[in-house]
CSV table of C-alpha atoms and ligand atoms in Angstrom, one decimal:
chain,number,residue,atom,x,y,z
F,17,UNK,CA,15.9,-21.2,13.3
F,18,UNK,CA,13.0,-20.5,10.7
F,19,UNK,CA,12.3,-16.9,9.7
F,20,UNK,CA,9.0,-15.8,11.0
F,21,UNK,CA,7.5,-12.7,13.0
F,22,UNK,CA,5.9,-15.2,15.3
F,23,UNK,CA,9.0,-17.2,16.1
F,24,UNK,CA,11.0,-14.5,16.7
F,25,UNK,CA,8.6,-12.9,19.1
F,26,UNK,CA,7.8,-15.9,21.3
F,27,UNK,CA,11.5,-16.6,21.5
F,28,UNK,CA,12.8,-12.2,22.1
F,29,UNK,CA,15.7,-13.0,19.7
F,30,UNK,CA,16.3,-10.1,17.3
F,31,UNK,CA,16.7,-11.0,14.1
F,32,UNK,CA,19.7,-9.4,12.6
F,33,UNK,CA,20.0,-11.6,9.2
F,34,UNK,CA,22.1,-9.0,8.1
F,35,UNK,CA,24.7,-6.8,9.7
F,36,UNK,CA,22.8,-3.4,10.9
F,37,UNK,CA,24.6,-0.4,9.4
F,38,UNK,CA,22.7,2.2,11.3
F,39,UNK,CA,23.2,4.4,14.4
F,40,UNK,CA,20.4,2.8,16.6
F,41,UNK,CA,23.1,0.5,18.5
F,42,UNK,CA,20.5,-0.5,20.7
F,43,UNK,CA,18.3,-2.6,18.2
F,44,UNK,CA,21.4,-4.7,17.6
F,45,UNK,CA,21.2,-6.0,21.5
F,46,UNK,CA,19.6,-9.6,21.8
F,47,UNK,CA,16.6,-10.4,23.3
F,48,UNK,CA,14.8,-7.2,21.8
F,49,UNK,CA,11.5,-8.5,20.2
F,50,UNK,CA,12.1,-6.7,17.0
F,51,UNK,CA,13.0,-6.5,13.6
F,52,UNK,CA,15.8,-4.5,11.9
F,53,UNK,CA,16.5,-6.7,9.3
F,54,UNK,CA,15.2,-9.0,6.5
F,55,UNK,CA,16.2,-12.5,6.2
F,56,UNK,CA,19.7,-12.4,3.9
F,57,UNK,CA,19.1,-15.1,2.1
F,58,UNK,CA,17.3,-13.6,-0.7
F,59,UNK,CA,18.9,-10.1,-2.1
F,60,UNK,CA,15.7,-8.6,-1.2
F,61,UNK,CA,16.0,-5.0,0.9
F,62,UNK,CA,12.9,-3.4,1.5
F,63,UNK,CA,12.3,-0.2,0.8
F,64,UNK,CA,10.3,2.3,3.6
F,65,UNK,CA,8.8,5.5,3.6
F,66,UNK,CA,7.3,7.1,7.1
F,67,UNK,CA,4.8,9.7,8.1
F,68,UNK,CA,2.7,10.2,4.7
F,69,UNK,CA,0.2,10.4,3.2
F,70,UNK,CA,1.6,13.7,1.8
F,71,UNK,CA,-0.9,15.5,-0.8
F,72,UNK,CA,1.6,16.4,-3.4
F,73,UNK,CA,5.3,14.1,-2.6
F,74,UNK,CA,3.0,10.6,-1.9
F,75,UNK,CA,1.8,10.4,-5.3
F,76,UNK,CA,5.2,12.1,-7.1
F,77,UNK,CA,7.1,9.1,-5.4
F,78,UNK,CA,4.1,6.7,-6.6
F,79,UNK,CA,4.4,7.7,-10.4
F,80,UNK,CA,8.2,6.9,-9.8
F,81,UNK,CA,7.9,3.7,-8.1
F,82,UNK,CA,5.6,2.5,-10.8
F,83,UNK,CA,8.1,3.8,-13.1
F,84,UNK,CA,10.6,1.3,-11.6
F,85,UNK,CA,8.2,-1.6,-11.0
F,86,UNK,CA,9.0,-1.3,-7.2
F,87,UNK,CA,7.0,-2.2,-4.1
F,88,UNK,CA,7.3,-0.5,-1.0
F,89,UNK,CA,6.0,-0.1,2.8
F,90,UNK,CA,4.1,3.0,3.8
F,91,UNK,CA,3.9,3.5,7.6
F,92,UNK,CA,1.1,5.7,7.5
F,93,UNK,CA,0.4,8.4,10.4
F,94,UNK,CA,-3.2,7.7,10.8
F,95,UNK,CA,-4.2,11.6,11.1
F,96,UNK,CA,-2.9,11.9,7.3
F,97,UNK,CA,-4.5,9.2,6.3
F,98,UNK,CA,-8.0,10.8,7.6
F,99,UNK,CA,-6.4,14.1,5.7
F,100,UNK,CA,-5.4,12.5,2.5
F,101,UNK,CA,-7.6,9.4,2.0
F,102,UNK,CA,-7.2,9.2,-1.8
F,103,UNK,CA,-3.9,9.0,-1.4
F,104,UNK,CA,-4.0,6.3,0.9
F,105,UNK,CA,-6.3,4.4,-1.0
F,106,UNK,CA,-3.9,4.3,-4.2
F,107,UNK,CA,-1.3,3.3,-2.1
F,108,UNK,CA,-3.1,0.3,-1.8
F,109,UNK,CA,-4.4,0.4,-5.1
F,110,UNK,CA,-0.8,0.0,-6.7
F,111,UNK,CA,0.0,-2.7,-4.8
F,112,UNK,CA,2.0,-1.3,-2.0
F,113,UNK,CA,2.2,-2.4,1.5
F,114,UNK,CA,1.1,-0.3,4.2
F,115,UNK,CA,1.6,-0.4,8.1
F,116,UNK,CA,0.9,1.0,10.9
F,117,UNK,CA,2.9,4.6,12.5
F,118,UNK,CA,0.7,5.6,14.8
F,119,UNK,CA,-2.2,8.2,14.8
F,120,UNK,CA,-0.6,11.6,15.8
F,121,UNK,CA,3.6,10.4,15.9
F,122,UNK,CA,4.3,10.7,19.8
F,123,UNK,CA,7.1,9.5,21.7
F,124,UNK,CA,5.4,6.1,23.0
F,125,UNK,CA,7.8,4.8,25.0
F,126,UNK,CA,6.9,6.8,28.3
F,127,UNK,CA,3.7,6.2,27.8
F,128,UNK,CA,1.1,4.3,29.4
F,129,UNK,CA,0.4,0.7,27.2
F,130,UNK,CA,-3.8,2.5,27.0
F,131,UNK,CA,-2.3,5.4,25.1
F,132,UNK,CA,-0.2,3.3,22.9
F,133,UNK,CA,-3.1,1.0,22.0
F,134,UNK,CA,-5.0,4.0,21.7
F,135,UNK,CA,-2.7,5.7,19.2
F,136,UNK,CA,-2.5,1.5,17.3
F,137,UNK,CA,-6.1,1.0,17.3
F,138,UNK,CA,-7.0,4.5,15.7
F,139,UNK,CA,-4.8,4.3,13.1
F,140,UNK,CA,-5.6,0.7,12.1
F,141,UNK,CA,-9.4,1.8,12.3
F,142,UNK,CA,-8.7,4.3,9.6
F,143,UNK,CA,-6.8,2.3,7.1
F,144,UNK,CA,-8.9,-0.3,7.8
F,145,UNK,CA,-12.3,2.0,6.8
F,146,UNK,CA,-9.8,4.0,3.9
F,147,UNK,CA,-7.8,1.6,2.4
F,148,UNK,CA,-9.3,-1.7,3.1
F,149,UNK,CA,-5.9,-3.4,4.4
F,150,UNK,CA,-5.8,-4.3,8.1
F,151,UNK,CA,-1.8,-3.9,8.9
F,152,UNK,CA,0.3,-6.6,10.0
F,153,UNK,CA,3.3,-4.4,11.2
F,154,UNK,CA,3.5,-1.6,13.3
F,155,UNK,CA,6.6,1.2,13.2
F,156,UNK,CA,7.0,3.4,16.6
F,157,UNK,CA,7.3,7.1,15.8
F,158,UNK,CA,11.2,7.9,16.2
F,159,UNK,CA,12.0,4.3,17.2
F,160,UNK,CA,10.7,5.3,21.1
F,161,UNK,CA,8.9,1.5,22.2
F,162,UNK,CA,10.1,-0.4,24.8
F,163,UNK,CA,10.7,-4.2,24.9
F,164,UNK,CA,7.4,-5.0,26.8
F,165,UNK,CA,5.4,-2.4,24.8
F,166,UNK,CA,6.7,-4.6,22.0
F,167,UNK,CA,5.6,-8.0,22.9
F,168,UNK,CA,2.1,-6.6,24.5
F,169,UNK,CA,1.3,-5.1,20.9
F,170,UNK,CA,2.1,-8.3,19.2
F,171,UNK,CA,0.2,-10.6,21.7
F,172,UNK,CA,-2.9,-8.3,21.9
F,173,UNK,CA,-3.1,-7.0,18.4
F,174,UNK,CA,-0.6,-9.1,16.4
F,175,UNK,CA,0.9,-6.3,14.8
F,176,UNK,CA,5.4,-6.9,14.8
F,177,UNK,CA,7.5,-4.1,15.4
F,178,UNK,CA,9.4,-3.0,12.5
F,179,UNK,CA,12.9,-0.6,12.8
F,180,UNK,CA,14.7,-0.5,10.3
F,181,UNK,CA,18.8,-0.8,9.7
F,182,UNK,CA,19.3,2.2,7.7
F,183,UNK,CA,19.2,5.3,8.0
F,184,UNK,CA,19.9,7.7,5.7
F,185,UNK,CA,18.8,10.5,7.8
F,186,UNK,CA,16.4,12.1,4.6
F,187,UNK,CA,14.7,14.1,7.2
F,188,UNK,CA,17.5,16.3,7.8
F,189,UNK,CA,17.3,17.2,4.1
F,190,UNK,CA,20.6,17.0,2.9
F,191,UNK,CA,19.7,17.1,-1.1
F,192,UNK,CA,18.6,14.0,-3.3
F,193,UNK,CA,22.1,13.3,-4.4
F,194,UNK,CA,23.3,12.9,-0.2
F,195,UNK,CA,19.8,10.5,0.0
F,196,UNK,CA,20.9,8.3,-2.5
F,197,UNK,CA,24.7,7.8,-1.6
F,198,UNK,CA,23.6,7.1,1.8
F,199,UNK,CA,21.6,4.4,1.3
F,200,UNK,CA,23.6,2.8,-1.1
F,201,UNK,CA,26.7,2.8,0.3
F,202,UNK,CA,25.0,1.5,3.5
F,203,UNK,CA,22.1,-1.1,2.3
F,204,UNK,CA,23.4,-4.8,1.8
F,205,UNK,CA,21.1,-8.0,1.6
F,206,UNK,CA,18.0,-7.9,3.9
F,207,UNK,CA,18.3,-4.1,5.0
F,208,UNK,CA,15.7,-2.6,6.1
F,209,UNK,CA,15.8,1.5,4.9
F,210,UNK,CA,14.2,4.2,6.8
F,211,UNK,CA,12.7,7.3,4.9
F,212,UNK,CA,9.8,9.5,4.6
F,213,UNK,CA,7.4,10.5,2.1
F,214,UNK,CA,6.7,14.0,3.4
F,215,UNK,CA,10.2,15.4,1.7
F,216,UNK,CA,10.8,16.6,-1.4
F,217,UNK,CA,14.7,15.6,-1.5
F,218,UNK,CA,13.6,12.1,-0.4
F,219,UNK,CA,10.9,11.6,-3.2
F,220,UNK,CA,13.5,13.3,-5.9
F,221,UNK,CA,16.2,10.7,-4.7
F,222,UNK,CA,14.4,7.6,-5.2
F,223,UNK,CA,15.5,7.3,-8.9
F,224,UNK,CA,18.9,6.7,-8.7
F,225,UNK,CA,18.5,5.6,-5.5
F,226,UNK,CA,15.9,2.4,-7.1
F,227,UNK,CA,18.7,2.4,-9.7
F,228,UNK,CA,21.4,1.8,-7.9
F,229,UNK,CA,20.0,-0.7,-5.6
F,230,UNK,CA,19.2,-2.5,-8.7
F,231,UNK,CA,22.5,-2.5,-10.0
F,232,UNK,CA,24.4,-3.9,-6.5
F,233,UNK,CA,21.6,-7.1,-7.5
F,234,UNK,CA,19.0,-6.1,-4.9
F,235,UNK,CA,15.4,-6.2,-4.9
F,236,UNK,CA,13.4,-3.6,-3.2
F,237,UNK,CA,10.2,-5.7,-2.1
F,238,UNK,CA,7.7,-5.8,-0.1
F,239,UNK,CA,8.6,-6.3,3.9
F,240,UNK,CA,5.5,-8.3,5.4
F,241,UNK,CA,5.4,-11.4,3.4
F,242,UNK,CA,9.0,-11.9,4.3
F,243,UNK,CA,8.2,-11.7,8.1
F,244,UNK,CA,5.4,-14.4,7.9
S,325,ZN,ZN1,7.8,8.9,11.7
């Protein structure tokens, strides 16, 4: 079966390219609209970082990424982005990818589809008029979307879901060194990593973490273009 967001929405097939490593056992079920995983074939993994822009870890991690020659997927909340604009906007700027998290990071799943769109359309709005990029992917705050939420999103706004298939659990803070061995001893061919930009153990991390990646031959990369 070819590899593409539209595919694998019109036929409910998860993708899982790659064996999922983390605890969400229910994104692994077939017939759930969305994806956990890049395609294996290429060593890519792609690299993710939630809930920014954050005034002062945002543009730490930046400097660092740029250091490493690494491109990554911001999943803005579109509140911050209204906060932090500048930020935003050299997200963009340094050739990162950025998608869509919602406006204020509810649990959607309970709600009704007007309030998700709501939340969608908001955000897009604002990194639309900010950044200039219209997102093609949309991550639901704390994984909480249902199946049909899913498939309405991406027939009425063309926006994929986007989980992820590790999950180093940064937000807990457990210390930069915990981050790293996390994701690496978890993150194979086509993984998809979950973190966020709004902690200072996550941002200090990155590093060794980038290293290390590099070392087990994979390439953090952009998500998106790998979807289409
Ligand atoms: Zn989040």
């Amino acid at each position: 079966m070819k590899w593409s967001r539209r595919s694998f929405l019109a036929s409910g097939i998860a993708i899982a390219a790659a064996p999922a490593i983390a605890d969400h056992g229910r994104i692994h079920l077939p017939g759930f609209p969305w994806v956990v995983n890049l395609p294996a074939f290429t060593p890519s993994v792609a690299l993710t970082f939630d809930d920014g822009p954050h005034p002062e870890h945002t543009p730490r991690l930046l400097d660092i990424l740029g250091e490493q020659n690494v491109r990554a997927t911001f999943y803005l909340i579109g509140r911050n982005v209204a906060a932090w604009p500048d930020v935003a906007r050299r997200i963009v700027a340094e050739g990162h990818d950025v998608g869509n998290h919602s406006w204020s990071h509810p649990h959607l799943a309970t709600r009704p589809f007007a309030t998700v769109l709501s939340e969608i359309d908001r955000t897009t709005k604002v990194i639309e008029d900010i950044t200039g990029r219209n997102p093609t992917t949309f991550r639901p705050p704390y994984g909480s979307f249902t199946v049909t939420q899913s498939r309405r999103l991406f027939a009425e706004r063309g926006l994929a879901t986007v989980l992820w298939s590790v999950d180093p659990h940064d937000w807990r803070r457990p210390g930069p060194e915990e981050v790293t061995r996390r994701i690496l001893s978890h993150t194979r061919a086509g993984s998809i990593i979950l973190t966020h930009d709004i902690h200072w153990g996550t941002v200090t991390a990155m590093p060794a973490t980038i290293a290390g990646l590099k070392a087990r031959g994979l390439s953090p990369d952009l998500l998106a273009p790998l979807l289409v």
